Short mmCIF file of C-alpha atoms in Angstrom, two decimals:
data_model
loop_
_atom_site.label_atom_id
_atom_site.label_comp_id
_atom_site.label_asym_id
_atom_site.label_seq_id
_atom_site.Cartn_x
_atom_site.Cartn_y
_atom_site.Cartn_z
CA MET A 1 -0.02 0.05 0.09
CA LYS A 2 2.83 2.22 0.89
CA PRO A 3 4.56 2.00 -2.55
CA ILE A 4 1.30 3.02 -4.24
CA LEU A 5 0.69 6.01 -2.13
CA GLY A 6 4.34 6.98 -2.63
CA LYS A 7 3.83 6.85 -6.25
CA PHE A 8 0.61 8.74 -6.15
CA ARG A 9 2.01 11.63 -4.39
CA SER A 10 4.97 11.75 -6.68
CA GLU A 11 2.65 12.12 -9.85
CA LEU A 12 0.58 14.55 -7.72
CA LYS A 13 3.47 16.83 -7.48
CA THR A 14 4.60 16.62 -11.14
CA VAL A 15 0.94 17.49 -12.04
CA SER A 16 0.91 20.40 -9.65
CA ARG A 17 4.26 21.67 -11.02
CA GLN A 18 2.92 21.45 -14.77
CA MET A 19 -0.18 23.27 -13.73
CA LEU A 20 1.82 25.98 -11.93
CA ASN A 21 4.06 26.32 -15.12
CA MET A 22 0.94 26.60 -17.14
CA ARG A 23 -0.39 29.37 -14.99
CA PHE A 24 2.94 31.20 -15.16
CA ILE A 25 2.88 30.89 -18.91
CA PHE A 26 -0.87 31.99 -19.27
CA VAL A 27 -0.11 35.26 -17.16
CA PHE A 28 2.92 35.87 -19.20
CA ILE A 29 1.16 35.63 -22.34
CA CYS A 30 -1.67 38.04 -21.17
CA ILE A 31 0.76 40.35 -19.82
CA THR A 32 2.60 40.32 -22.85
CA GLY A 33 -0.37 40.66 -24.96
CA ALA A 34 -1.39 43.56 -23.19
CA ALA A 35 1.78 45.26 -23.51
CA MET A 36 1.90 44.82 -27.45
CA MET A 37 -1.75 46.38 -27.31
CA VAL A 38 -0.58 49.32 -25.46
CA VAL A 39 2.69 49.53 -27.62
CA LYS A 40 0.66 49.22 -30.87
CA HIS A 41 -2.12 51.98 -29.47
CA TYR A 42 0.53 54.25 -28.36
CA ARG A 43 3.50 54.04 -30.65
CA CYS A 44 4.85 57.16 -32.18
CA PRO A 45 3.56 57.72 -35.68
CA VAL A 46 5.62 58.89 -38.38
CA VAL A 47 4.73 62.34 -39.62
CA ARG A 48 5.57 62.47 -43.12
CA ASN A 49 4.66 66.11 -43.65
CA ILE A 50 6.98 67.20 -40.57
CA GLN A 51 3.65 68.89 -39.09
CA PRO A 52 3.42 70.25 -35.49
CA VAL A 53 1.53 68.22 -33.23
CA ASP A 54 -1.59 69.11 -31.35
CA THR A 55 0.03 69.25 -27.94
CA GLN A 56 2.40 71.49 -28.98
CA ILE A 57 0.11 74.31 -30.49
CA VAL A 58 -0.53 76.33 -27.05
CA LYS A 59 3.05 76.45 -26.56
CA HIS A 60 3.64 78.19 -30.22
CA LEU A 61 0.69 80.57 -29.58
CA LEU A 62 1.22 81.49 -25.86
CA ARG A 63 4.81 81.80 -25.76
CA PRO A 64 6.84 84.92 -27.39
CA ALA A 65 8.78 83.94 -30.65
CA GLU A 66 12.06 84.09 -28.87
CA ALA A 67 11.20 81.30 -26.40
CA GLN A 68 9.86 79.18 -29.34
CA ASN A 69 12.96 79.20 -31.46
CA THR A 70 14.91 77.68 -28.49
CA SER A 71 11.90 75.45 -27.10
CA GLN A 72 12.49 71.67 -26.14
CA PHE A 73 9.91 70.76 -28.77
CA ALA A 74 12.29 72.57 -31.43
CA LYS A 75 15.15 70.80 -29.90
CA GLU A 76 13.46 67.35 -29.96
CA GLU A 77 12.10 67.92 -33.55
CA ASP A 78 15.81 68.36 -34.70
CA THR A 79 16.79 65.15 -33.11
CA ASN A 80 14.09 63.09 -33.90
CA LYS A 81 13.97 63.13 -37.66
CA THR A 82 14.36 59.93 -39.44
CA HIS A 83 14.34 59.31 -43.27
CA GLY A 84 12.55 63.03 -43.72
CA ALA A 85 10.00 62.21 -41.21
CA SER A 86 9.46 63.65 -37.46
CA CYS A 87 8.41 61.70 -34.68
CA HIS A 88 6.99 63.09 -31.25
CA CYS A 89 5.58 61.01 -28.60
CA PRO A 90 3.47 62.97 -26.09
CA ASN A 91 2.50 61.45 -22.86
CA PRO A 92 -0.42 59.18 -23.82
CA SER A 93 -2.29 60.04 -20.86
CA SER A 94 -2.45 63.97 -21.40
CA ALA A 95 -2.56 63.99 -24.94
CA PRO A 96 -5.88 64.81 -26.40
CA ARG A 97 -7.34 62.95 -29.35
CA HIS A 98 -7.82 65.41 -32.21
CA LYS A 99 -11.09 65.25 -33.61
CA LYS A 100 -11.13 66.12 -37.27
CA PRO A 101 -13.52 68.99 -37.95
CA PRO A 102 -16.45 68.30 -40.25
CA VAL A 103 -15.99 71.26 -42.18
CA LEU A 104 -13.80 69.77 -44.72
CA GLU A 105 -15.80 66.78 -45.29
CA GLN A 106 -19.15 68.57 -45.50
CA SER A 107 -18.04 71.53 -47.64
CA PRO A 108 -19.08 71.62 -51.36
CA ARG A 109 -16.13 73.70 -51.98
CA ASN A 110 -13.68 71.14 -50.21
CA THR A 111 -11.22 71.20 -53.11
CA VAL A 112 -10.70 74.96 -52.59
CA GLN A 113 -10.13 74.72 -49.05
CA SER A 114 -7.80 71.66 -49.36
CA ARG A 115 -5.72 73.69 -51.85
CA ARG A 116 -5.49 76.53 -49.54
CA ARG A 117 -4.61 74.11 -46.67
CA THR A 118 -1.72 72.60 -48.96
CA THR A 119 -0.45 75.96 -49.91
CA MET A 120 -0.18 76.90 -46.26
CA LEU A 121 1.34 73.96 -45.05
CA GLU A 122 3.69 74.09 -48.08
CA GLY A 123 4.54 77.64 -47.49
CA CYS A 124 5.46 77.18 -43.76
CA LYS A 125 7.53 74.21 -44.80
CA GLN A 126 9.76 76.54 -47.12
CA LEU A 127 9.73 79.08 -44.47
CA GLY A 128 10.96 76.59 -41.80
CA ILE A 129 9.64 74.52 -39.15
CA ASN A 130 8.36 76.46 -36.31
CA TYR A 131 8.15 79.50 -38.35
CA THR A 132 5.93 81.97 -36.57
CA GLY A 133 6.71 85.75 -36.07
CA THR A 134 7.89 88.07 -33.62
CA LEU A 135 4.75 89.45 -31.77
CA HIS A 136 4.54 88.70 -28.05
CA GLU A 137 1.87 86.42 -26.70
CA SER A 138 0.18 89.37 -25.22
CA LYS A 139 -0.27 90.86 -28.82
CA ILE A 140 -1.66 87.57 -30.07
CA LYS A 141 -4.17 86.41 -27.79
CA PRO A 142 -6.67 89.28 -27.99
CA HIS A 143 -6.90 88.38 -31.54
CA MET A 144 -7.96 84.69 -31.02
CA ILE A 145 -11.78 84.64 -30.14
CA TYR A 146 -13.32 81.62 -28.88
CA ASP A 147 -17.27 80.71 -29.01
CA GLN A 148 -17.97 77.77 -26.84
CA LYS A 149 -21.60 77.64 -28.01
CA SER A 150 -20.18 76.81 -31.72
CA ASN A 151 -17.08 75.54 -30.83
CA LEU A 152 -15.25 77.92 -33.39
CA VAL A 153 -12.00 79.57 -32.68
CA PHE A 154 -11.59 82.77 -35.02
CA CYS A 155 -8.29 84.66 -35.51
CA ASP A 156 -9.15 88.16 -36.19
CA ILE A 157 -7.30 90.12 -38.57
CA PRO A 158 -7.83 93.98 -38.99
CA LYS A 159 -8.59 95.11 -42.61
CA VAL A 160 -9.79 91.64 -43.71
CA GLY A 161 -13.80 91.97 -43.08
CA SER A 162 -13.08 92.18 -39.48
CA THR A 163 -16.12 94.18 -38.40
CA PHE A 164 -18.35 92.18 -40.13
CA LEU A 165 -17.15 88.81 -39.09
CA LYS A 166 -17.28 90.21 -35.63
CA GLN A 167 -21.03 90.82 -36.18
CA VAL A 168 -21.41 87.37 -37.68
CA LEU A 169 -19.87 85.87 -34.55
CA HIS A 170 -22.04 87.85 -32.20
CA ILE A 171 -25.23 86.27 -33.83
CA VAL A 172 -23.81 82.83 -34.03
CA ALA A 173 -22.89 83.09 -30.15
CA GLY A 174 -26.28 84.50 -29.17
CA HIS A 175 -25.29 87.81 -28.31
CA HIS A 176 -27.70 89.40 -31.00
CA HIS A 177 -31.14 88.18 -31.96
CA GLU A 178 -31.32 89.74 -35.35
CA LYS A 179 -30.08 87.28 -38.32
CA ASP A 180 -28.88 90.31 -40.68
CA PRO A 181 -25.26 91.34 -39.21
CA PHE A 182 -25.83 94.89 -40.65
CA LYS A 183 -28.50 95.45 -37.79
CA MET A 184 -25.80 95.47 -35.23
CA ASP A 185 -24.04 98.83 -34.96
CA GLY A 186 -20.44 98.37 -36.58
CA THR A 187 -18.73 100.51 -34.05
CA ALA A 188 -20.20 99.04 -30.92
CA VAL A 189 -19.31 95.50 -32.25
CA HIS A 190 -15.61 96.13 -31.56
CA LYS A 191 -16.57 96.98 -27.96
CA THR A 192 -18.66 94.04 -27.09
CA PRO A 193 -16.68 91.61 -25.36
CA PHE A 194 -15.90 88.01 -26.78
CA THR A 195 -14.05 85.31 -25.14
CA THR A 196 -10.49 85.60 -26.24
CA PHE A 197 -7.35 83.56 -25.16
CA ASN A 198 -6.66 86.30 -23.06
CA ALA A 199 -9.29 85.16 -20.63
CA ILE A 200 -8.62 81.37 -21.06
CA PRO A 201 -6.41 79.58 -18.73
CA TYR A 202 -3.22 77.78 -20.12
CA ASP A 203 -4.51 74.45 -19.23
CA GLN A 204 -7.70 74.94 -20.85
CA ALA A 205 -6.20 76.31 -24.10
CA LEU A 206 -4.95 73.32 -25.76
CA LYS A 207 -8.28 71.47 -25.57
CA ARG A 208 -10.04 74.21 -27.13
CA LEU A 209 -7.69 74.60 -29.91
CA VAL A 210 -7.44 71.02 -30.56
CA HIS A 211 -11.17 70.17 -30.66
CA SER A 212 -12.65 73.25 -32.31
CA VAL A 213 -12.62 74.49 -35.86
CA LYS A 214 -10.30 76.85 -36.21
CA PHE A 215 -10.76 79.52 -39.19
CA LEU A 216 -9.17 82.73 -40.56
CA PHE A 217 -9.94 85.35 -43.29
CA VAL A 218 -6.90 86.82 -45.20
CA ARG A 219 -6.36 89.41 -47.98
CA ASP A 220 -3.81 90.13 -50.72
CA PRO A 221 -1.00 92.47 -48.62
CA PHE A 222 -1.05 94.86 -51.26
CA SER A 223 -4.82 95.21 -51.12
CA ARG A 224 -4.75 95.00 -47.23
CA MET A 225 -2.07 97.65 -46.74
CA LEU A 226 -4.07 100.08 -49.05
CA SER A 227 -7.15 99.49 -47.29
CA GLY A 228 -5.38 100.45 -44.20
CA TYR A 229 -4.05 103.43 -45.60
CA VAL A 230 -7.58 104.66 -47.09
CA ASP A 231 -9.35 103.80 -43.91
CA LYS A 232 -6.92 105.39 -41.30
CA LEU A 233 -5.14 108.02 -43.12
CA TYR A 234 -6.49 109.06 -46.28
CA THR A 235 -10.12 109.43 -45.16
CA ASN A 236 -10.97 111.98 -42.51
CA ASN A 237 -9.89 109.98 -39.49
CA TYR A 238 -8.57 112.63 -37.27
CA ILE A 239 -7.93 110.16 -34.55
CA PHE A 240 -5.28 108.50 -36.52
CA TRP A 241 -3.94 111.73 -37.96
CA GLY A 242 -3.10 113.13 -34.38
CA VAL A 243 -1.26 109.92 -33.70
CA THR A 244 0.10 108.22 -36.76
CA GLY A 245 0.11 110.79 -39.00
CA LYS A 246 1.79 113.30 -37.00
CA LYS A 247 4.47 110.51 -36.28
CA ILE A 248 4.94 109.74 -40.10
CA VAL A 249 5.37 113.23 -40.79
CA ASN A 250 8.03 114.03 -38.23
CA THR A 251 10.21 110.67 -39.40
CA HIS A 252 9.71 110.54 -43.35
CA ARG A 253 9.07 114.17 -44.41
CA ALA A 254 11.81 116.98 -44.81
CA ASN A 255 10.74 120.41 -44.53
CA ALA A 256 7.08 119.65 -43.22
CA SER A 257 4.68 122.50 -42.97
CA LYS A 258 3.73 123.67 -39.58
CA LEU A 259 0.19 122.68 -40.33
CA SER A 260 1.03 119.10 -41.36
CA LEU A 261 3.19 118.59 -38.14
CA GLU A 262 0.18 119.60 -35.88
CA CYS A 263 -2.39 117.72 -37.80
CA GLY A 264 -0.76 114.80 -39.74
CA HIS A 265 -3.64 115.03 -41.92
CA ASP A 266 -2.08 114.95 -45.27
CA ILE A 267 0.01 111.64 -45.43
CA THR A 268 0.81 110.30 -48.77
CA PHE A 269 0.91 106.80 -49.68
CA PRO A 270 4.86 106.52 -50.15
CA GLU A 271 5.26 108.03 -46.78
CA PHE A 272 2.83 105.43 -45.27
CA ILE A 273 4.72 102.45 -46.90
CA LYS A 274 7.89 103.98 -45.46
CA HIS A 275 6.47 104.12 -41.98
CA VAL A 276 5.16 100.53 -42.27
CA ILE A 277 8.58 99.17 -43.21
CA ARG A 278 10.27 100.84 -40.63
CA SER A 279 7.83 99.77 -37.85
CA GLU A 280 7.78 96.39 -38.88
CA THR A 281 11.59 96.07 -39.28
CA SER A 282 12.31 97.84 -36.10
CA GLY A 283 9.55 96.39 -34.05
CA LYS A 284 8.90 100.09 -32.92
CA ASN A 285 5.33 101.71 -33.56
CA ARG A 286 3.69 98.58 -34.74
CA ASP A 287 -0.07 98.72 -35.26
CA PRO A 288 -2.61 95.91 -35.46
CA HIS A 289 -3.95 97.24 -38.46
CA TRP A 290 -0.76 96.34 -40.67
CA TYR A 291 0.61 93.60 -38.64
CA PRO A 292 1.72 90.83 -41.14
CA MET A 293 -1.23 88.32 -40.84
CA TYR A 294 1.12 85.20 -40.28
CA ASP A 295 2.40 87.15 -37.22
CA ALA A 296 -1.04 87.86 -35.82
CA CYS A 297 -2.47 84.44 -36.33
CA ARG A 298 0.70 82.01 -36.31
CA PRO A 299 -0.73 79.60 -39.41
CA CYS A 300 2.34 77.69 -39.15
CA SER A 301 1.83 76.54 -35.72
CA LEU A 302 -2.25 76.37 -35.59
CA GLU A 303 -2.64 75.04 -39.11
CA TYR A 304 -6.25 76.56 -39.65
CA ASP A 305 -8.82 74.16 -40.64
CA VAL A 306 -10.52 76.83 -42.86
CA ILE A 307 -8.83 79.65 -44.69
CA GLY A 308 -11.25 82.28 -46.16
CA LYS A 309 -10.35 85.13 -48.47
CA ILE A 310 -11.66 88.59 -48.87
CA GLU A 311 -11.28 88.27 -52.60
CA THR A 312 -13.96 85.53 -52.41
CA PHE A 313 -15.69 86.50 -49.23
CA LYS A 314 -19.15 85.97 -49.83
CA GLU A 315 -18.76 82.51 -51.24
CA ASP A 316 -16.53 81.54 -48.59
CA LEU A 317 -18.36 82.66 -45.76
CA LYS A 318 -21.50 81.08 -47.26
CA ASP A 319 -19.69 77.98 -47.38
CA PHE A 320 -18.53 78.08 -44.03
CA LEU A 321 -21.67 78.70 -42.37
CA THR A 322 -23.26 75.83 -44.23
CA SER A 323 -20.58 73.43 -43.38
CA GLN A 324 -21.06 74.53 -39.59
CA LYS A 325 -25.13 74.34 -39.91
CA LEU A 326 -25.24 78.09 -39.38
CA GLN A 327 -26.74 78.94 -42.44
CA HIS A 328 -30.14 79.51 -41.10
CA VAL A 329 -28.68 81.44 -37.99
CA VAL A 330 -27.01 84.12 -40.10
CA ASP A 331 -28.32 85.94 -43.13
CA ILE A 332 -25.55 87.37 -45.31
CA SER A 333 -27.85 87.97 -48.33
CA ASN A 334 -27.78 91.54 -48.12
CA MET A 335 -23.94 91.67 -47.70
CA ASP A 336 -23.12 93.55 -50.89
CA GLN A 337 -25.90 96.51 -50.43
CA GLY A 338 -25.15 96.59 -46.82
CA ASN A 339 -21.43 97.30 -47.25
CA ASP A 340 -22.00 100.18 -49.56
CA ASN A 341 -24.39 101.48 -47.17
CA VAL A 342 -22.01 101.29 -44.38
CA ALA A 343 -19.36 102.67 -46.47
CA VAL A 344 -21.42 105.77 -47.51
CA THR A 345 -22.71 106.54 -43.99
CA VAL A 346 -19.22 106.18 -42.07
CA THR A 347 -17.45 107.94 -44.85
CA VAL A 348 -19.52 110.99 -45.03
CA ASN A 349 -20.00 110.97 -41.23
CA ARG A 350 -16.11 111.13 -40.82
CA ALA A 351 -15.89 114.31 -43.22
CA PHE A 352 -18.21 116.44 -41.07
CA GLU A 353 -17.01 115.34 -37.71
CA ALA A 354 -13.46 115.89 -38.65
CA VAL A 355 -14.32 119.43 -39.52
CA ARG A 356 -16.08 119.73 -36.32
CA GLU A 357 -13.33 118.13 -34.14
CA ARG A 358 -10.07 119.75 -36.26
CA PRO A 359 -11.44 122.88 -37.70
CA LYS A 360 -7.67 123.92 -37.77
CA CYS A 361 -6.45 120.81 -39.74
CA ILE A 362 -9.47 120.81 -42.45
CA LEU A 363 -12.00 122.95 -44.12
CA LEU A 364 -15.28 121.19 -45.26
CA PRO A 365 -15.01 121.56 -48.80
CA HIS A 366 -11.35 119.56 -48.66
CA ALA A 367 -13.36 117.16 -46.31
CA LEU A 368 -15.97 116.20 -48.88
CA VAL A 369 -13.51 115.96 -51.66
CA ARG A 370 -11.61 113.35 -49.65
CA ALA A 371 -14.82 111.49 -48.91
CA TRP A 372 -15.94 111.53 -52.37
CA LYS A 373 -12.48 110.00 -53.57
CA VAL A 374 -12.60 107.35 -50.81
CA LEU A 375 -16.12 106.33 -52.14
CA GLN A 376 -14.68 105.98 -55.41
CA ILE A 377 -11.54 104.00 -54.33
CA ARG A 378 -13.77 101.63 -52.65
CA GLY A 379 -15.93 100.95 -55.69
CA VAL A 380 -19.03 102.66 -54.10
CA LEU A 381 -19.06 105.56 -56.45
CA SER A 382 -17.67 105.36 -60.31
CA GLN A 383 -14.54 107.13 -61.35
CA LEU A 384 -16.56 108.83 -63.67
CA SER A 385 -18.62 110.44 -61.21
CA GLU A 386 -17.51 114.16 -60.85
CA PHE A 387 -17.30 115.88 -57.54
CA PRO A 388 -20.02 118.86 -57.34
CA TYR A 389 -17.31 121.60 -57.15
CA ASP A 390 -19.57 124.32 -58.34
CA LEU A 391 -22.49 123.26 -55.60
CA ILE A 392 -20.19 122.95 -52.86
CA LYS A 393 -18.56 126.47 -53.92
CA LYS A 394 -22.35 127.93 -53.51
CA ASN A 395 -22.95 126.08 -50.35
CA PRO A 396 -19.85 125.87 -48.28
CA LYS A 397 -21.94 125.17 -45.18
CA ILE A 398 -23.94 122.32 -46.79
CA THR A 399 -25.52 120.01 -44.33
CA GLN A 400 -24.53 116.43 -43.47
CA ALA A 401 -27.87 115.33 -44.70
CA ARG A 402 -27.75 117.34 -48.14
CA PHE A 403 -24.49 115.81 -49.13
CA LEU A 404 -25.51 112.37 -48.17
CA ASP A 405 -28.44 112.88 -50.47
CA ILE A 406 -26.06 113.89 -53.44
CA VAL A 407 -23.96 110.99 -52.80
CA VAL A 408 -26.66 108.40 -52.87
CA LYS A 409 -28.42 110.04 -56.08
CA GLU A 410 -25.10 109.71 -57.78
CA MET A 411 -24.93 105.87 -56.96
CA LYS A 412 -28.33 105.47 -58.38
CA GLN A 413 -27.40 107.15 -61.44
CA LYS A 414 -24.16 105.62 -62.24
CA PRO A 415 -24.78 102.04 -60.60
CA LEU A 416 -21.60 99.74 -60.46
CA SER A 417 -21.83 95.81 -61.01
CA GLN A 418 -19.92 93.90 -58.83
CA SER A 419 -17.14 93.33 -61.49
CA GLU A 420 -16.63 96.93 -61.98
CA LYS A 421 -16.50 97.58 -58.21
CA LEU A 422 -13.72 95.09 -58.28
CA LEU A 423 -11.99 96.71 -61.32
CA SER A 424 -12.16 100.19 -59.52
CA ARG A 425 -10.44 98.87 -56.32
CA GLN A 426 -7.97 97.13 -58.44
CA GLN A 427 -7.10 99.99 -60.32
CA ALA A 428 -6.93 102.18 -57.28
CA MET A 429 -4.24 99.92 -55.81
CA ILE A 430 -2.43 99.94 -58.86
CA HIS A 431 -2.27 103.97 -59.04
CA ALA A 432 -1.31 104.04 -55.15
CA TYR A 433 1.65 101.48 -55.35
CA SER A 434 3.00 103.25 -58.81
CA SER A 435 3.78 106.01 -56.84
CA VAL A 436 6.01 103.90 -54.39
CA SER A 437 9.84 103.73 -55.17
CA SER A 438 11.35 100.47 -56.45
CA ALA A 439 13.41 100.22 -53.57
CA ASP A 440 10.58 100.42 -51.13
CA LEU A 441 8.27 98.05 -52.92
CA GLU A 442 10.90 95.40 -52.71
CA LYS A 443 11.30 96.29 -49.05
CA PHE A 444 7.58 95.80 -48.27
CA THR A 445 7.31 92.53 -50.29
CA SER A 446 10.31 91.12 -48.31
CA VAL A 447 8.52 92.24 -44.99
CA TYR A 448 5.17 90.73 -45.99
CA HIS A 449 6.89 87.47 -48.18
CA PRO A 450 5.52 85.02 -45.51
CA ASP A 451 2.01 86.42 -46.15
CA PHE A 452 2.41 86.13 -49.80
CA SER A 453 4.00 82.65 -49.42
CA ILE A 454 1.54 81.09 -47.04
CA PHE A 455 -1.72 82.18 -48.13
CA GLY A 456 -1.06 82.01 -51.98
CA TYR A 457 -0.72 85.69 -53.14
CA LYS A 458 1.40 87.03 -56.16
CA LYS A 459 3.89 89.53 -55.67
CA ASP A 460 2.37 91.34 -58.86
CA ILE A 461 0.32 94.46 -58.63
CA GLY A 462 -1.08 94.65 -62.04
CA GLU A 463 -1.36 96.97 -65.03
CA LYS A 464 -3.32 100.26 -65.29
CA ASP A 465 -6.57 100.04 -67.57
CA LYS A 466 -6.78 102.41 -70.53
CA ARG A 467 -10.20 103.56 -68.79
CA PHE A 468 -8.55 104.60 -65.68
CA LEU A 469 -5.36 106.41 -66.99
CA THR A 470 -6.62 109.78 -66.34
CA TRP A 471 -8.18 108.92 -63.22
CA GLU A 472 -6.14 110.25 -60.10
CA PRO A 473 -7.97 108.85 -56.78
CA PHE A 474 -5.19 110.18 -54.60
CA LYS A 475 -4.63 113.64 -55.71
CA LEU A 476 -6.16 116.09 -53.26
CA GLN A 477 -6.86 119.39 -54.81
CA PHE A 478 -9.92 122.00 -54.31
#
């Protein structure tokens, strides 16, 4: 009996050891399998286009350019390049997953957006990885508007339909209950607060940038700079005369008259371009209205989902609103007529206001001539519409309402199609830049080269149309 029991115990020990080994093997397989799944899920992807990763966006947005160029991210990117690719491995537990915005899939004009994004990415690649700009974060964050309701991030660039786009966003955000943006006061819209990245804590900024639809509108740098000059200095904008205008006279005009030094009211376009070049290259006296677009919005870091253009403004905005299912929230059908009405009202009002506030700087007849020419430059009045000199001489104290009636009557007598308005604006631009020296023109295109490259604009002003050869939109004489 004892030999049998001994044999049984021996076999039992053998079976127990085998079962124990199997359990170890089973546990090992489970652990190994789980580890492989984790590695597979979190393995570092190869990014063939060498694009910035989402977890680094805020670092580029919220840190000054000087710090960006020496950041750990930049150092890691240089050391991780393999066969033309870049590899970034953020902490899996903290890296938010990027949910691709629906705008590109839903848009009927997604080919246009795809082409613009490709141009942006290629332009950034040519300029260099991490190419941003020189503006400090304190100057950038106020331009970045976030609307939680629609989950949109908008980079606001002055002189690129900024006022109208803010009116649209106020409606989208529910701040205004009218569908028509023109039923909002254009001046008040800039004072009504938006949630900007100035008010968003650092730890929330990344999440909002990654999971929102980021969009901006851009403009041909030549056209944008002329718009800045016309709106801030050529028109009767006595506030800008007193600050920027006087500064330009003191810096760029030899033998300036006492009146010019005191008022800054008669700045020429070549003088303005010299000022812009100087301020942008020196970093002194910079103004948001002529910041380079890439510097204000950092497209090489944020890689915007949607890029609208002022040249196709209505189509791009309509397409964008549709892609976000907001076409029934905002009505932009009246945009063309609304823009003309606003231009007339604001331009005429500025003329009379400047005379009231700065009577030593400008007389009413001179202010009205400026207003007339500004409306021609903007394509509201025909270049063939002659200023009513005789009427103004007979009525030197003409009222604002009377002059407004004259302008509206002229618009009706010589209406312009959209193509004719565009031609007037183009010809005004050609006239303006033809007065700029070739040396300054070269400096200007160098300063704004990133804008031309990233957003796909040509460094070509164009040629004068024979129908506009005798037109002198920037000659002020009464």
